[in-house]
Coordinates of C-alpha atoms and ligand atoms in Angstrom, one line a residue:
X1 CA -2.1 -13.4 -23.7
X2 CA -3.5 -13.0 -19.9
X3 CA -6.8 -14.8 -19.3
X4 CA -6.6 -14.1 -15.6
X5 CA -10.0 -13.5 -14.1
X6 CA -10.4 -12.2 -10.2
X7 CA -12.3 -14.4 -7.9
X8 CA -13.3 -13.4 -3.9
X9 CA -11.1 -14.7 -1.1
X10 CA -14.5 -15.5 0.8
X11 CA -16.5 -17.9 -1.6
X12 CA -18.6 -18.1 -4.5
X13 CA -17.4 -19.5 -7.6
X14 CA -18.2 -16.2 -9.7
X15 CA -15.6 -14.5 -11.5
X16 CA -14.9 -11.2 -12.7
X17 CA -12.6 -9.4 -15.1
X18 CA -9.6 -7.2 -14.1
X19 CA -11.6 -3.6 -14.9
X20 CA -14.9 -5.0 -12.8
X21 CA -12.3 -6.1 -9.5
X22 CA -10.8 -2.8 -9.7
X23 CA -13.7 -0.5 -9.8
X24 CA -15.8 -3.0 -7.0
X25 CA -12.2 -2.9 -4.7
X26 CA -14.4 -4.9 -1.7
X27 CA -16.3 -8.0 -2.9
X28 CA -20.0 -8.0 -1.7
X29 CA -18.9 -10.6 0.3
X30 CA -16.6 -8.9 2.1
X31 CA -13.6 -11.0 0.5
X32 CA -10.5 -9.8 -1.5
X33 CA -10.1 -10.5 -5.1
X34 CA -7.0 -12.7 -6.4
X35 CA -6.3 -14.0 -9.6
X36 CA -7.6 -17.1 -10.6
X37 CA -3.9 -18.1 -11.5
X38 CA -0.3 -16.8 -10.8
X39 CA 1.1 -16.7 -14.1
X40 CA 4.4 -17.7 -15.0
X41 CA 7.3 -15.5 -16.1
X42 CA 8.2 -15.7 -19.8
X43 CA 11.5 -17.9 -20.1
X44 CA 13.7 -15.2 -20.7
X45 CA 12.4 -12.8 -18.7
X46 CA 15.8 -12.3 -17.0
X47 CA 17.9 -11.0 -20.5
X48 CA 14.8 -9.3 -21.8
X49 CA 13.5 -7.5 -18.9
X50 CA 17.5 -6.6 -17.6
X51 CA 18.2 -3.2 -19.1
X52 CA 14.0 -2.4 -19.5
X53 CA 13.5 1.1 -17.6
X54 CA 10.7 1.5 -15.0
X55 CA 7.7 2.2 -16.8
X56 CA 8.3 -0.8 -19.6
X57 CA 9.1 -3.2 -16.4
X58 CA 5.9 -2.0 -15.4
X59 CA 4.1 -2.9 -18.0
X60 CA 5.7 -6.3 -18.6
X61 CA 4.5 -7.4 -15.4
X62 CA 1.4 -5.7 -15.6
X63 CA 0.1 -7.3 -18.9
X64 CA 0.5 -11.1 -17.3
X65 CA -2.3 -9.8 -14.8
X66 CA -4.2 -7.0 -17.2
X67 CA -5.8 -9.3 -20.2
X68 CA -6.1 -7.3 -23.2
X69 CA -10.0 -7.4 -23.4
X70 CA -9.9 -5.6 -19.9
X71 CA -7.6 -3.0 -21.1
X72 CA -5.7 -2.8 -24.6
X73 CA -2.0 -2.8 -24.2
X74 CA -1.1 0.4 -25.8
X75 CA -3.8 1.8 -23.6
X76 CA -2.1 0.5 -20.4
X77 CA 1.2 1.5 -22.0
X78 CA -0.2 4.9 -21.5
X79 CA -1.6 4.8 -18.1
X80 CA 2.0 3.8 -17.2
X81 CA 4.0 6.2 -18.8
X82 CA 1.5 8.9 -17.2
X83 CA 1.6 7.6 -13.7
X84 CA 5.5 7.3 -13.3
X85 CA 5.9 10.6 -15.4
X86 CA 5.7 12.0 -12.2
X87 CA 8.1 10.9 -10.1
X88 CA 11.3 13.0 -9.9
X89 CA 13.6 9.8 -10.2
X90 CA 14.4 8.4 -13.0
X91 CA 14.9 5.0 -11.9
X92 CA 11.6 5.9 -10.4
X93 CA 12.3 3.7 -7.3
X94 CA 16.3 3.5 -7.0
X95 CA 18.0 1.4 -4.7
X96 CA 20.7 2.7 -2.4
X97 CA 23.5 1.0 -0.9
X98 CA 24.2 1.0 2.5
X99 CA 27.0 -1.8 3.7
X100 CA 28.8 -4.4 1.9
X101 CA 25.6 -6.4 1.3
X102 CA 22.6 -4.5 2.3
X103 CA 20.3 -1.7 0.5
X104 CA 17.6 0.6 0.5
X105 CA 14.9 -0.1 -2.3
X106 CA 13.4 4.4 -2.2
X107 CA 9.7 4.0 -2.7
X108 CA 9.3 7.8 -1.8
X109 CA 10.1 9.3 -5.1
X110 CA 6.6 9.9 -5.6
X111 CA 4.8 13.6 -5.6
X112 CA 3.6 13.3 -1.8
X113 CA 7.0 11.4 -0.6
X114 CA 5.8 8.4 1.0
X115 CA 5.5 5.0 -1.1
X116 CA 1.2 4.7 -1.6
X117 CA 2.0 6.9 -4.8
X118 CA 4.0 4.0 -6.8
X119 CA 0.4 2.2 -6.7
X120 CA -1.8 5.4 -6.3
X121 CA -0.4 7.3 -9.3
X122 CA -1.1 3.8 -11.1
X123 CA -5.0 3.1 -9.7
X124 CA -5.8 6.8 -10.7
X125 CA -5.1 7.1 -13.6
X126 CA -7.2 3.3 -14.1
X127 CA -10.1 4.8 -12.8
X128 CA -9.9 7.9 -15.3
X129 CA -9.8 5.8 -18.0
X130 CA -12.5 3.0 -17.2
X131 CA -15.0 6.2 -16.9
X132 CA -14.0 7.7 -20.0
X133 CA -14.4 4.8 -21.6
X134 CA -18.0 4.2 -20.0
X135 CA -18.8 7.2 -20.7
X136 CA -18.0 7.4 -24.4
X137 CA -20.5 8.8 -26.6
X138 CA -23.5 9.2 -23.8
X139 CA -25.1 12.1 -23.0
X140 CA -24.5 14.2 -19.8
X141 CA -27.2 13.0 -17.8
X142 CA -26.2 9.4 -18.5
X143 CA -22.6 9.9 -17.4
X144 CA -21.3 7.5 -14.8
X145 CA -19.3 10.0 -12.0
X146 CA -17.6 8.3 -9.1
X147 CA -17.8 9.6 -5.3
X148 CA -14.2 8.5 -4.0
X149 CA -15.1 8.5 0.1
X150 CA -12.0 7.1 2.3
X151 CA -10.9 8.4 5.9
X152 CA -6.9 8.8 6.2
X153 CA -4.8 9.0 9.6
X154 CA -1.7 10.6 7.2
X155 CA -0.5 9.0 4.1
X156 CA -2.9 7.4 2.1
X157 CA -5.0 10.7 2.2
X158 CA -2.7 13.0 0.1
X159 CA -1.2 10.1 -2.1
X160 CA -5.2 9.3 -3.1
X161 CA -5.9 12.9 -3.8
X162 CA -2.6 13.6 -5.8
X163 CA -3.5 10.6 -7.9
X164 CA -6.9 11.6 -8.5
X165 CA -6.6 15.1 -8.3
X166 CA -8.4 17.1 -11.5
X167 CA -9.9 13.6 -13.0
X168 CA -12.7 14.2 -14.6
X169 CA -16.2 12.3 -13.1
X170 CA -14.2 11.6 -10.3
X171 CA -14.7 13.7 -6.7
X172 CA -12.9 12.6 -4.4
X173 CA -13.7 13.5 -0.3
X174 CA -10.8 12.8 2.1
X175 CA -11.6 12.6 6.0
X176 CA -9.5 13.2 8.6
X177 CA -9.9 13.9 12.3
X178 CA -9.7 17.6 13.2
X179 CA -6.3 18.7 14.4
X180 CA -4.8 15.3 14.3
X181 CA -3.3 14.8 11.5
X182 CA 0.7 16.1 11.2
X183 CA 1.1 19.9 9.9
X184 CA 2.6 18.7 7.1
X185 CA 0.0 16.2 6.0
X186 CA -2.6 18.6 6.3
X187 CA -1.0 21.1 4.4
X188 CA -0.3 18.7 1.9
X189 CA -3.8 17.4 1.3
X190 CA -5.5 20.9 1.6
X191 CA -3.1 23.0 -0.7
X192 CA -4.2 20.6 -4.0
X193 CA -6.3 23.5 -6.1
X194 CA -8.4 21.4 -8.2
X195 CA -12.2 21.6 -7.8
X196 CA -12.7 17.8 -7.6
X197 CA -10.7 17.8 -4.6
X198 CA -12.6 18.2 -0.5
X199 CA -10.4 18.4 2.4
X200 CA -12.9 17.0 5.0
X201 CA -11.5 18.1 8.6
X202 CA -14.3 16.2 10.9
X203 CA -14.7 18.1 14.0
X204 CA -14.1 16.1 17.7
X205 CA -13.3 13.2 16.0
X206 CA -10.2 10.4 15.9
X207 CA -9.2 8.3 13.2
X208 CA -11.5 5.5 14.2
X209 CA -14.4 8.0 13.8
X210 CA -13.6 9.1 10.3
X211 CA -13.1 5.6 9.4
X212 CA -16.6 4.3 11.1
X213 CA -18.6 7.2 9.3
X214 CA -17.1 6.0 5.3
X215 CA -17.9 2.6 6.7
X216 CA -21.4 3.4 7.2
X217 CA -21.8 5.6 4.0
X218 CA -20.7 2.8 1.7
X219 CA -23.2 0.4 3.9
X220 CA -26.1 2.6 2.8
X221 CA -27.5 1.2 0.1
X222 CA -29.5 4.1 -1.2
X223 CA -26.5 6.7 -0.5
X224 CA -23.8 4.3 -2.0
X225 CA -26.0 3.9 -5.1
X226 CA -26.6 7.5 -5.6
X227 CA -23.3 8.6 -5.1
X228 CA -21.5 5.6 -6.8
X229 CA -19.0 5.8 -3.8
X230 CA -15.6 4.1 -4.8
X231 CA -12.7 3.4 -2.7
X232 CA -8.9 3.7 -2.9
X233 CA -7.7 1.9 0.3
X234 CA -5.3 -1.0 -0.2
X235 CA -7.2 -4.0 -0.7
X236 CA -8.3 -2.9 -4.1
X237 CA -6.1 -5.1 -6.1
X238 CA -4.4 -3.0 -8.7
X239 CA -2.7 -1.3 -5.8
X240 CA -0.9 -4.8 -5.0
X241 CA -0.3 -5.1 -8.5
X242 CA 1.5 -1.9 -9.0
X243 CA 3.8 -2.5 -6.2
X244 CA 4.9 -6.1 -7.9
X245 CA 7.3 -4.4 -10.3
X246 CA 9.6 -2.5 -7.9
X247 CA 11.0 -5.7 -6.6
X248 CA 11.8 -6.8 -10.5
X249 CA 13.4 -3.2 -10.4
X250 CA 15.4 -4.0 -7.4
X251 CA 16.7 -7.4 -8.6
X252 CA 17.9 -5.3 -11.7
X253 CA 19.2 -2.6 -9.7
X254 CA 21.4 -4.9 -7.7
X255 CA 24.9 -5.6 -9.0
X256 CA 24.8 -8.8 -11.0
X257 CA 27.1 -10.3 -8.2
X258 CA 24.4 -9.7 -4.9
X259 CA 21.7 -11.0 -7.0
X260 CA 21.9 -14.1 -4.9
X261 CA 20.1 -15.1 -1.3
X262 CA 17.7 -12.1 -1.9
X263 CA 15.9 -10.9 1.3
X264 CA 13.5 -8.2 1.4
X265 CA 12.8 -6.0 4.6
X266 CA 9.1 -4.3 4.5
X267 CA 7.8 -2.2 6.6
X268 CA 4.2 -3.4 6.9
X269 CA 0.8 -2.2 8.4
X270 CA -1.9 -3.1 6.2
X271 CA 0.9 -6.2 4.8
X272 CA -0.2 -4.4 0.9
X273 CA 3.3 -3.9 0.3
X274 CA 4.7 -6.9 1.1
X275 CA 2.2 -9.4 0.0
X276 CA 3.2 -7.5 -3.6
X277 CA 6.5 -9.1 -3.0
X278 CA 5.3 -12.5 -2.1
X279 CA 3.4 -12.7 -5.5
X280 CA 6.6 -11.4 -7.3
X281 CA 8.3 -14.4 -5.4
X282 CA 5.5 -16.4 -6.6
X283 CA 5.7 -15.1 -10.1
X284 CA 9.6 -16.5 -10.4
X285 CA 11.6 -13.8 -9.2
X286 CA 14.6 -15.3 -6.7
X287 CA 13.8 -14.3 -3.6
X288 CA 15.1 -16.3 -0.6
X289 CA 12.9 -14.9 2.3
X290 CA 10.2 -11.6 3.1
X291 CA 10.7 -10.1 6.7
X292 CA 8.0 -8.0 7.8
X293 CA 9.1 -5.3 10.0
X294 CA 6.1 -4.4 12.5
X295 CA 6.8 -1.8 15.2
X296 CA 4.6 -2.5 18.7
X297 CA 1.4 -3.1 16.5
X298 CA 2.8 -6.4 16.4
X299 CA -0.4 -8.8 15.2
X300 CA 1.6 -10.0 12.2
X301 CA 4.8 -10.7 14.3
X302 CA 2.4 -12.9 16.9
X303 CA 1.6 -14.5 14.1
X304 CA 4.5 -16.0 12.8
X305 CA 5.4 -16.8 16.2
X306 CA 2.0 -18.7 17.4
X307 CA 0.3 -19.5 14.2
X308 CA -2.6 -17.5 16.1
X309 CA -3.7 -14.3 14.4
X310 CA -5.6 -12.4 17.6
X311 CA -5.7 -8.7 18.6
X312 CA -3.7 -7.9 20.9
X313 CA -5.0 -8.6 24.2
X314 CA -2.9 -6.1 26.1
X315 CA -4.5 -3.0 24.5
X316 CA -7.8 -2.9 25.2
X317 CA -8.7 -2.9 21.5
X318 CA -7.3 -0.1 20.7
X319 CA -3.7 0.9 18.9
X320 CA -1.0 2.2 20.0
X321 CA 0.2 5.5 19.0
X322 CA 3.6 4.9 17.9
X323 CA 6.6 7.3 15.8
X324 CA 5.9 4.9 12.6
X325 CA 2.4 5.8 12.6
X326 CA 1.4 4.7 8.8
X327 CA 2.3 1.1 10.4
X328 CA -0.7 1.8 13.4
X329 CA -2.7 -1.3 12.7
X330 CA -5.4 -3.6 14.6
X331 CA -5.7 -5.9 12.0
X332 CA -3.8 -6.1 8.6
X333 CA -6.5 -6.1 5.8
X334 CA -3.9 -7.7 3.3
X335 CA -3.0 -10.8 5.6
X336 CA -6.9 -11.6 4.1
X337 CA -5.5 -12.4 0.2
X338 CA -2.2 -14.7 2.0
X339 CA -4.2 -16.6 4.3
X340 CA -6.5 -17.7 1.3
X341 CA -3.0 -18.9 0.0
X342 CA -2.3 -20.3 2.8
X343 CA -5.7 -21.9 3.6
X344 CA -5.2 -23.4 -0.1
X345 CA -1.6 -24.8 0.2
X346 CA -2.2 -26.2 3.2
X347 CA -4.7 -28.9 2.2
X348 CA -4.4 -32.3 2.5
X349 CA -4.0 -34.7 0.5
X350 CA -7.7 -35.8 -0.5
X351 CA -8.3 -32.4 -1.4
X352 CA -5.3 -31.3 -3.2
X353 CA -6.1 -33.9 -5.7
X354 CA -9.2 -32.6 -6.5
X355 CA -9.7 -30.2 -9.6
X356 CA -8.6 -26.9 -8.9
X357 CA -12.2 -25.2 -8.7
X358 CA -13.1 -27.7 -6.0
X359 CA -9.4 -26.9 -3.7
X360 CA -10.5 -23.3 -4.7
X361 CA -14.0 -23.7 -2.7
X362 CA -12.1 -25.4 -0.1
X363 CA -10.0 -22.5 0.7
X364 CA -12.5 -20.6 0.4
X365 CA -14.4 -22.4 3.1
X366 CA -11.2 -22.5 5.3
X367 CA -10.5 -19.2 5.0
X368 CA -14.5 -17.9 6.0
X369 CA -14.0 -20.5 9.2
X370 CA -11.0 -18.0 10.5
X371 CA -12.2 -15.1 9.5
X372 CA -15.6 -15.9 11.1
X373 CA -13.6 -16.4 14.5
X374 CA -12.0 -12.9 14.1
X375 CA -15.0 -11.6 14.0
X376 CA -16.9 -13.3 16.9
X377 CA -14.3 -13.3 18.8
X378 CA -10.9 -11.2 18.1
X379 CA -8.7 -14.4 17.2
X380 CA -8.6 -17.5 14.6
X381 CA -6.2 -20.1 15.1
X382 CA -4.7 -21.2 12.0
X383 CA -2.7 -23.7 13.6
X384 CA 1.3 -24.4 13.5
X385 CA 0.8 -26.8 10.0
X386 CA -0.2 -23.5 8.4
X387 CA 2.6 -21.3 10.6
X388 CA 5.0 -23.3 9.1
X389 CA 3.8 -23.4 5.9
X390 CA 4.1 -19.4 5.6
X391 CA 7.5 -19.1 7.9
X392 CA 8.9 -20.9 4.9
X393 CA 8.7 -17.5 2.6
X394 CA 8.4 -15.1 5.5
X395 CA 9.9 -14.1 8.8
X396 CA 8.6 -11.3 11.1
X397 CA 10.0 -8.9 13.7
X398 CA 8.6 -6.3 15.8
X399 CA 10.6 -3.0 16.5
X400 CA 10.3 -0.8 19.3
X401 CA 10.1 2.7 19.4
X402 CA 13.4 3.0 21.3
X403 CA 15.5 0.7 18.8
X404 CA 13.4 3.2 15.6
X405 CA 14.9 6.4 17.5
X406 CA 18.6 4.4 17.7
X407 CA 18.3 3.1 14.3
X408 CA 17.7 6.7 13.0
X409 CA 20.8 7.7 14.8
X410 CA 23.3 4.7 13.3
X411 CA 21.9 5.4 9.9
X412 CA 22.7 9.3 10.1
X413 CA 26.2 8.5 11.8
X414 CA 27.1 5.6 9.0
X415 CA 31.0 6.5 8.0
X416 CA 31.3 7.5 4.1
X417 CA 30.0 6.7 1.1
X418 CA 27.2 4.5 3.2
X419 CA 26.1 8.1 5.5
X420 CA 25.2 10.1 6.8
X421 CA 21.7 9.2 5.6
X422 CA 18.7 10.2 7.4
X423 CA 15.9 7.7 7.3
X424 CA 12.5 8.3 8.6
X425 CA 11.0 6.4 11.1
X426 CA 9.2 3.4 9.1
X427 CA 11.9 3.3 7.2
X428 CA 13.8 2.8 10.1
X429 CA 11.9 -0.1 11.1
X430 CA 12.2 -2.2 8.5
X431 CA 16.7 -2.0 8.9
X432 CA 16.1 -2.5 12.7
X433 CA 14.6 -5.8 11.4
X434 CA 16.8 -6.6 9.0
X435 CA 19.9 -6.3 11.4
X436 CA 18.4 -8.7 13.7
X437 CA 17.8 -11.3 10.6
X438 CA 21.2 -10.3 9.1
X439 CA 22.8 -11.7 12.0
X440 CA 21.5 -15.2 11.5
X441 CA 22.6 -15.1 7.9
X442 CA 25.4 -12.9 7.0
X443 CA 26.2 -13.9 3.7
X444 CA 22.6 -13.2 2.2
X445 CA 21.8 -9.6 0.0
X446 CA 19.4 -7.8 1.7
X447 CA 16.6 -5.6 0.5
X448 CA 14.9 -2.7 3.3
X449 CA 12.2 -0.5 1.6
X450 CA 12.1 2.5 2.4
X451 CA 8.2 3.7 2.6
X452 CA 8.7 7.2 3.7
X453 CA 11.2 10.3 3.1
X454 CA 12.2 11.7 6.4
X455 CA 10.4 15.3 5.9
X456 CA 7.2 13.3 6.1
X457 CA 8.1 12.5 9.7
X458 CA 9.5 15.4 11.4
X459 CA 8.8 14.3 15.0
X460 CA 10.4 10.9 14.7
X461 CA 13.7 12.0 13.0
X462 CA 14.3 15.6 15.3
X463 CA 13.8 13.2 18.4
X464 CA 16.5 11.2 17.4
X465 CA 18.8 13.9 15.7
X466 CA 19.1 16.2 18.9
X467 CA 20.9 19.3 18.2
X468 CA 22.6 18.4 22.2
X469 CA 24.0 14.8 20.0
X470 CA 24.2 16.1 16.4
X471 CA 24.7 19.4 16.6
X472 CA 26.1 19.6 12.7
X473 CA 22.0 18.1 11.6
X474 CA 20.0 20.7 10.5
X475 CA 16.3 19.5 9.6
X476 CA 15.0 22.6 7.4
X477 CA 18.6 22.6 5.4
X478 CA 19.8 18.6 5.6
X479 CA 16.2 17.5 4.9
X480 CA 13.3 19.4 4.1
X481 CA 12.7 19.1 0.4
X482 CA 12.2 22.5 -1.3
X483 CA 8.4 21.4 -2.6
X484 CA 7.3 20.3 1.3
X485 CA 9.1 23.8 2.6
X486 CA 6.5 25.6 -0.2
X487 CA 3.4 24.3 1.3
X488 CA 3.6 26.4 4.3
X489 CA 3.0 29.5 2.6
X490 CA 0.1 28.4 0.0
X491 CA -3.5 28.6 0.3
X492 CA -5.5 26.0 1.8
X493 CA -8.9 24.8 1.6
X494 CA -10.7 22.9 4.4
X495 CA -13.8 21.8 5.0
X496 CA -14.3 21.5 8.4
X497 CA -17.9 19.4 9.2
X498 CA -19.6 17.3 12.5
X499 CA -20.3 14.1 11.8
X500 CA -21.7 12.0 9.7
X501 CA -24.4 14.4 8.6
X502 CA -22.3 16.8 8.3
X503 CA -20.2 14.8 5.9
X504 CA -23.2 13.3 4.2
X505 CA -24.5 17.0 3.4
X506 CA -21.4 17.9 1.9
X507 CA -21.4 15.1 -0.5
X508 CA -25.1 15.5 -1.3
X509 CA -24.6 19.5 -1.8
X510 CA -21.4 18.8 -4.5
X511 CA -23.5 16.2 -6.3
X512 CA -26.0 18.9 -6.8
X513 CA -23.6 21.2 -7.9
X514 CA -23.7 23.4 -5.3
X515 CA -20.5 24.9 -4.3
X516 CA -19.3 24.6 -0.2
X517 CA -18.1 27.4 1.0
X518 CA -14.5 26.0 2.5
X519 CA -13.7 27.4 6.5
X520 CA -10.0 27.6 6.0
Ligands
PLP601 C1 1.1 2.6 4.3 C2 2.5 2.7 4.8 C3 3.2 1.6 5.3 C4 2.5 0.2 5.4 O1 2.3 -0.4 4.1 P1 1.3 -1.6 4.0 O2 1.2 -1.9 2.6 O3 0.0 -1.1 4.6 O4 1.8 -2.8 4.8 C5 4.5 1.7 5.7 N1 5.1 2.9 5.7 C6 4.5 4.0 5.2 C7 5.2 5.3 5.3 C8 3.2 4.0 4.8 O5 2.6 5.1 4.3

């Protein structure tokens, strides 16, 4: 049985229990909870887990992380079977083939197309159930509701909402910049009927202002504490752990003979999805390398080349607007639970013969040193020893918008039965990346996940399939899905605001059960 306990990435030696690191997501301390242990794989875990489907893979890897006193195994059993119910996939991720040695691991099978709902259907249906279960048998008044609060450029807006959508003590408030998000996204987010749902359009405002104004909401004290705010972005842990079992599925997926010299491809902005792989490679699964795939928000990429993790000083601070724009990053919040890792295997040889809670401190203590230095001043140098440490398990490219646009292009174009497929732009990324590693090692099996289906990103995927080049590609007929086509035509409800007041009051007139009239 698990006995894994969650500790913080930045210090103290206190531990918590898999329900408490899920509902607190951000340690006080500003660290990231990991498991006290990796576990190991049981011994037979490759004839017993070959022919299990996605939702009982799920929960054999789950339960090494999910002890039983945090949540009873037929009761995760049914948060499973719920979350993947909806996915229109059987395999729920499938894994398509593309040359001789090289697929496509489909994370976007999900109900809002892009990959956040493989851990978003999951961490929904978790928070459901550790409030019904606090709430058993008390009154009303005494019920314990949660104020879900995050800010979303795109993606992890809808893919929250869908997996939170009509939970009950759950409200969940999405913020977005007014007029910046895509059509689609919008339409997406605002067409969800359920009452616990508010579409929060914040007026003159960017991304970086919605995100600065749920920053300061869950610094107030009082306002945190009278709203119980909770938050779904992707350092909260059973996200990570969710996407662990779609590389198990992939391994399975493969044909018994390319299950050799395994490389995996990610697309990566906040590195969630990849570190997910690193801790399956850690688990046991054969994996020979993780390439991240960065496009020109390249801080991961700098890093595997310098050892220096810095923001980039050509930008002014600022990201760059790119056609992968789920992948627009500054800094990687993820990169946080590896360099702990890192900080920790790195150790010399004094301290990595102490006991375990003493190397833990250590690391802990390293890894506040760097992160310190990011904050003062935009940079930490972990230093080549550490560089070298991680390029053993990971490589890193960065991908230009030009070579996304061509690689878009080759992929549609691909001869039969490999194409035409039509990938969408972060997608597209990640095998722009994977050619260039490809060519260093032929013989390897490579892995590219595929984050997003090409509906979700229109602009990316008509630039590069010009009706002048491709004049056979039709985007309504070729690739808009039937369900995105829909939204168009269905009602919406918006709730357009100014500011941080404006947000505030909205929260405050829900919680007294007043009902907002929407503006769209
Ligand atoms: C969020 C997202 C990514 C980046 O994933 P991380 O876990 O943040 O590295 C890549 N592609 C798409 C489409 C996304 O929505």
């Amino acid at each position: 049985m698990s006995q894994t306990r969650y500790f913080s990435t930045r210090g103290g030696s206190e531990t918590l229990s898999f329900d408490e690191a899920v509902l607190m997501g951000l340690a006080p301390n500003g660290g990231l909870y990991i498991p006290t242990e990796i576990p190991s794989l049981p011994a037979n875990w490759e004839t017993e887990w070959a022919n299990l489907s996605f939702p009982e893979l799920s929960l054999a890897v789950l339960s090494l992380f999910v002890p039983t006193d945090s949540i009873p195994t037929a009761d995760l059993k049914d948060i499973i079977d719920r979350s993947y119910a909806t996915f229109r996939s059987e395999e729920v991720t499938p894994l398509r083939q593309t040359a001789a040695n090289e697929y496509v691991l489909e994370l976007w099978h999900g109900p809002t197309w892009a990959f956040k709902d493989v851990a978003l259907q999951f961490v929904g249906n978790v928070f459901a159930y550790l409030l019904e279960r606090a709430n058993k048998g008390k009154s009303e008044e005494e019920h314990e509701h949660l104020t879900v609060l995050g800010a979303t450029s795109g993606d992890t807006g809808s893919a929250a909402i869908y997996g939170l959508r009509s939970k009950p003590s759950i409200t969940i408030f999405i913020l977005y910049p007014d007029g910046r998000v895509s059509p689609i996204q919008e339409a997406q987010m605002a067409t969800v009927p359920d009452a616990n749902v508010y579409c929060v359009s914040v007026e003159d405002s960017d991304f970086d202002t919605c995100q600065a104004i749920v920053k300061n909401c869950f610094g107030d004290r009082e306002f945190n504490d009278a709203h119980r705010l909770g938050a779904v972005n992707s350092i909260n842990w059973a996200r990570i752990l969710a996407q662990i079992v779609y590389y198990f599925q992939a391994y399975f997926l493969l044909p018994k003979e390319a299950r050799k010299d395994i490389n995996f491809v990610v697309p990566t902005g906040n590195f969630g999805d990849i570190l997910a792989g690193w801790f399956a490679k850690r688990l046991g699964l054969p994996v020979q390398r993780l390439t991240v795939a960065t496009n020109e928000n390249d801080i991961l990429a700098r890093f595997f080349a310098t050892g220096r993790y810095e923001r980039d000083p050509t930008t002014d601070g600022g990201v760059k607007a790119t056609y992968s724009p789920a992948m627009d990053i500054l800094l990687s919040s993820n990169f946080e639970r590896l360099l702990w890792y890192l900080a920790h295997d790195a150790q010399d040889a004094a301290t990595a013969a102490l006991p375990e809670q003493q190397r833990r401190a250590a690391a802990q203590a390293t890894l506040n040193g760097w992160m310190d230095d990011l904050k003062k001043n935009g940079k930490a140098d972990m230093g080549t020893a550490v560089r070298d440490i991680a390029s053993k398990e990971f490589g890193a490219e960065r991908v230009s918008d030009q070579e996304t646009l061509d690689e878009i292009k080759k992929y549609y174009s691909a001869p039969a039965p490999y194409g035409p497929y039509v990938v969408d732009p972060h997608t597209a990324v990640g095998l722009a990346t994977q050619e260039r590693v490809a060519k260093a090692n032929p013989s390897a099996t490579y892995v590219t996940l595929s984050t997003a289906h090409p509906a979700k990103f229109s602009e990316a995927v008509e630039l590069a399939l010009t009706k002048e080049a491709f004049p056979a590609f039709n985007f309504a007929k070729d690739v808009l899905p039937e369900q995105l086509a829909q939204l168009e035509g269905m009602k919406r409800r918006v709730y357009k605001v100014k500011g941080e007041e404006g947000v505030r009051a909205l929260v405050e007139a829900v919680k007294r059960g007043e009902k907002p009239t929407p503006s769209a």
